[in-house]
């Protein structure tokens, strides 16, 4: 029995692997059904998510990413309309089947918002659908960002609550800061795009707009975000807001530290001989003051602990912002060089333009002079022709015996007869 397009598409999708050519082949199979049956292709893609192997879930999502962006850029909205009802449940199905890839799935979904494939509201709906699965998934290090922890900061063992008398239930010591070194190879790859397939396609000579489907171009990102105050990169706080929160947390830490510093120093000094001399009301008062100091220190310790926990949390988000910012700075440097080259070329164009303008003005003067000379020549010819015609008309007039040709007036004139001078008397 002959295979149908849907059957061939299902076979191609179930053979998808995490290589660039594999994702490209499946994307081409999907795009071949753009005009005939986009809704059926989208439905078949979702059904494959339920039966495929776990290692194929992320490549199939990248296939949808390729198809949606290519459709948005080159064709139209048929695939967008066909995929949009299925994406929230499909994305949740992927995360439920493999909780280890929740963050990678979220980064891919956020690319659709950054590139305006779908509206921000719809992207938030998809992210909300998998928000409860985030906590269940183990934290994975962000791609292309390497956090190197200084060994000297990790030598101190973490003691339990019973060993140090801590009032806290957590054994993690957030106050021990980590030395984080960020190595950025290709900034945009932090968004979760598969870098290796991208490099392979670039080497194969695929046109630029296809070779950068998985990369976030900083120039486009800036143009999209400009003038949109509601935009939040990565679905989180903006970098400025994060810095503001870190400043607030630092102020809270300093306030707690000042409060602890206000405790009298002699409370920390162990002097048994001096204590033996304190009796009566003085001892009671010291006991009350010491109890207050203990409560104050305990309270401030709790605040400092919470403050350092929050600081540590926000510091972990910084690498997600730094890599795109570094990539954007690099892009700005390229644009600065481009502008400098354009400015130099414009200077040369200005010189050529001045020469062209001078040549044009000279040509206009010559043309105007030629037109004036031609007009004067035509006028003279017309006058000569009119004079010739007038002469011809005069020559045709009948002449009498007493008529004489006047060369000055170009006509015959009557000549008076002076033979009869009787009138002179």
Coordinates of C-alpha atoms in Angstrom, one line a residue, residues 100-301:
X100 CA 15.6 16.9 33.2
X101 CA 15.0 19.2 30.2
X102 CA 12.5 21.6 31.7
X103 CA 14.9 24.5 31.7
X104 CA 16.0 23.9 28.1
X105 CA 12.4 23.7 27.0
X106 CA 11.7 27.0 28.8
X107 CA 14.6 28.7 27.1
X108 CA 13.4 27.5 23.7
X109 CA 9.9 28.8 24.4
X110 CA 11.3 32.2 25.5
X111 CA 13.1 32.5 22.1
X112 CA 9.6 32.5 20.5
X113 CA 8.7 35.5 22.6
X114 CA 12.0 37.3 22.0
X115 CA 11.7 36.9 18.2
X116 CA 8.0 37.8 18.2
X117 CA 6.9 34.4 16.8
X118 CA 4.1 34.5 19.4
X119 CA 2.7 37.2 21.6
X120 CA 4.1 37.7 25.1
X121 CA 0.8 36.8 26.6
X122 CA 0.8 33.4 24.8
X123 CA 4.4 32.7 25.8
X124 CA 3.5 33.4 29.5
X125 CA 0.6 30.9 29.2
X126 CA 3.0 28.2 27.9
X127 CA 5.6 29.0 30.7
X128 CA 2.8 28.9 33.3
X129 CA 1.7 25.5 32.1
X130 CA 5.1 24.0 33.1
X131 CA 5.9 26.2 36.1
X132 CA 4.9 23.5 38.6
X133 CA 7.3 21.1 36.9
X134 CA 10.3 23.4 37.4
X135 CA 10.6 22.6 41.1
X136 CA 10.5 18.9 40.4
X137 CA 13.3 19.0 37.9
X138 CA 16.9 19.0 39.1
X139 CA 18.8 22.2 38.6
X140 CA 21.0 22.0 35.5
X141 CA 23.9 24.4 34.8
X142 CA 23.1 26.9 32.1
X143 CA 24.6 25.9 28.7
X144 CA 27.8 27.6 27.6
X145 CA 28.3 29.2 31.1
X146 CA 30.9 27.5 33.3
X147 CA 30.9 28.3 37.0
X148 CA 34.2 27.5 38.6
X149 CA 34.1 27.4 42.4
X150 CA 37.3 28.3 44.1
X151 CA 38.4 25.3 46.2
X152 CA 39.5 27.5 49.1
X153 CA 35.9 28.6 49.6
X154 CA 34.7 25.0 49.8
X155 CA 37.2 23.5 52.2
X156 CA 35.2 24.4 55.3
X157 CA 32.8 21.6 56.2
X158 CA 29.1 22.3 56.6
X159 CA 28.0 21.5 60.1
X160 CA 24.6 20.4 61.1
X161 CA 22.1 22.4 63.2
X162 CA 22.8 20.3 66.2
X163 CA 26.5 20.9 66.1
X164 CA 26.5 24.7 66.1
X165 CA 23.2 25.3 67.9
X166 CA 21.8 27.1 64.8
X167 CA 18.2 28.2 64.8
X168 CA 17.9 27.4 61.1
X169 CA 16.7 24.3 59.4
X170 CA 19.0 24.5 56.4
X171 CA 22.5 23.3 56.5
X172 CA 23.6 25.4 53.5
X173 CA 25.8 28.4 54.4
X174 CA 24.9 31.0 51.8
X175 CA 27.2 33.5 53.5
X176 CA 30.2 31.6 52.0
X177 CA 30.3 33.3 48.7
X178 CA 31.4 31.5 45.6
X179 CA 34.0 32.8 43.1
X180 CA 32.2 32.4 39.8
X181 CA 34.1 32.8 36.6
X182 CA 32.1 33.1 33.5
X183 CA 33.5 31.9 30.2
X184 CA 31.5 33.1 27.2
X185 CA 32.2 31.5 23.9
X186 CA 29.1 32.5 22.0
X187 CA 26.8 34.6 24.0
X188 CA 23.5 33.8 22.3
X189 CA 23.9 30.1 22.9
X190 CA 22.8 30.5 26.5
X191 CA 19.2 30.5 25.3
X192 CA 19.2 26.8 24.9
X193 CA 19.8 26.6 21.1
X194 CA 21.7 23.5 19.9
X195 CA 25.2 25.0 19.0
X196 CA 26.7 22.0 17.2
X197 CA 24.1 21.6 14.5
X198 CA 24.3 25.3 14.0
X199 CA 28.0 25.2 13.2
X200 CA 27.6 22.3 10.9
X201 CA 25.0 24.0 8.9
X202 CA 27.1 27.1 8.6
X203 CA 30.0 25.1 7.3
X204 CA 27.7 23.4 4.7
X205 CA 27.1 26.8 3.2
X206 CA 23.4 27.2 4.2
X207 CA 22.2 30.7 3.7
X208 CA 22.6 33.0 6.7
X209 CA 19.0 33.4 7.7
X210 CA 18.7 29.6 8.0
X211 CA 22.1 29.2 9.7
X212 CA 21.1 31.5 12.6
X213 CA 17.6 30.1 13.3
X214 CA 18.7 29.1 16.8
X215 CA 20.7 32.2 17.6
X216 CA 19.3 35.3 19.2
X217 CA 20.7 38.3 17.2
X218 CA 21.5 41.1 19.7
X219 CA 20.6 43.8 17.2
X220 CA 17.2 42.3 16.6
X221 CA 16.7 41.8 20.3
X222 CA 17.5 45.4 21.0
X223 CA 15.2 46.7 18.3
X224 CA 12.4 44.6 19.6
X225 CA 12.8 45.6 23.2
X226 CA 13.3 49.3 22.5
X227 CA 10.2 51.2 23.5
X228 CA 8.6 48.2 25.3
X229 CA 8.8 48.8 29.1
X230 CA 6.9 45.6 29.9
X231 CA 9.6 43.4 28.3
X232 CA 11.4 41.1 30.7
X233 CA 14.3 39.1 29.3
X234 CA 14.2 35.4 30.0
X235 CA 10.9 35.8 31.7
X236 CA 12.7 37.2 34.8
X237 CA 13.6 40.6 36.2
X238 CA 15.6 42.9 34.0
X239 CA 19.3 43.3 34.8
X240 CA 18.8 46.8 36.3
X241 CA 15.9 45.5 38.6
X242 CA 18.1 42.6 39.7
X243 CA 21.0 45.0 40.6
X244 CA 18.5 47.2 42.5
X245 CA 17.4 44.2 44.5
X246 CA 21.0 43.2 45.2
X247 CA 21.6 46.8 46.5
X248 CA 18.5 46.6 48.7
X249 CA 19.7 43.2 50.1
X250 CA 23.2 44.7 50.8
X251 CA 21.5 47.6 52.7
X252 CA 19.5 45.1 54.8
X253 CA 22.7 43.2 55.5
X254 CA 24.5 46.4 56.7
X255 CA 21.5 47.3 58.9
X256 CA 21.6 43.9 60.6
X257 CA 25.4 44.1 61.0
X258 CA 25.1 47.6 62.6
X259 CA 22.4 46.2 65.0
X260 CA 24.7 43.4 66.0
X261 CA 27.6 45.8 66.4
X262 CA 25.5 47.8 68.9
X263 CA 25.7 45.0 71.4
X264 CA 28.1 46.0 74.2
X265 CA 31.6 44.4 73.7
X266 CA 31.9 43.2 77.3
X267 CA 29.1 40.7 76.6
X268 CA 31.5 38.8 74.5
X269 CA 34.3 38.8 77.1
X270 CA 34.6 35.8 79.4
X271 CA 36.0 37.1 82.7
X272 CA 35.1 34.8 85.6
X273 CA 36.7 37.0 88.2
X274 CA 34.8 40.1 87.2
X275 CA 31.5 38.1 87.2
X276 CA 32.1 37.0 90.8
X277 CA 32.0 40.6 91.9
X278 CA 28.6 41.3 90.4
X279 CA 25.7 40.6 92.7
X280 CA 22.1 41.7 93.5
X281 CA 20.3 44.1 91.2
X282 CA 23.3 44.6 89.0
X283 CA 23.5 40.9 88.3
X284 CA 19.7 40.9 87.5
X285 CA 20.1 43.9 85.2
X286 CA 23.0 42.3 83.4
X287 CA 21.0 39.1 82.9
X288 CA 18.1 41.1 81.4
X289 CA 20.5 43.0 79.1
X290 CA 22.2 39.8 78.1
X291 CA 18.9 38.1 77.3
X292 CA 17.9 41.1 75.1
X293 CA 21.3 40.9 73.4
X294 CA 20.9 37.2 72.7
X295 CA 17.4 37.7 71.3
X296 CA 18.6 40.6 69.1
X297 CA 21.6 38.5 67.8
X298 CA 19.3 35.6 67.1
X299 CA 16.8 37.8 65.2
X300 CA 19.5 39.5 63.2
X301 CA 21.2 36.2 62.5

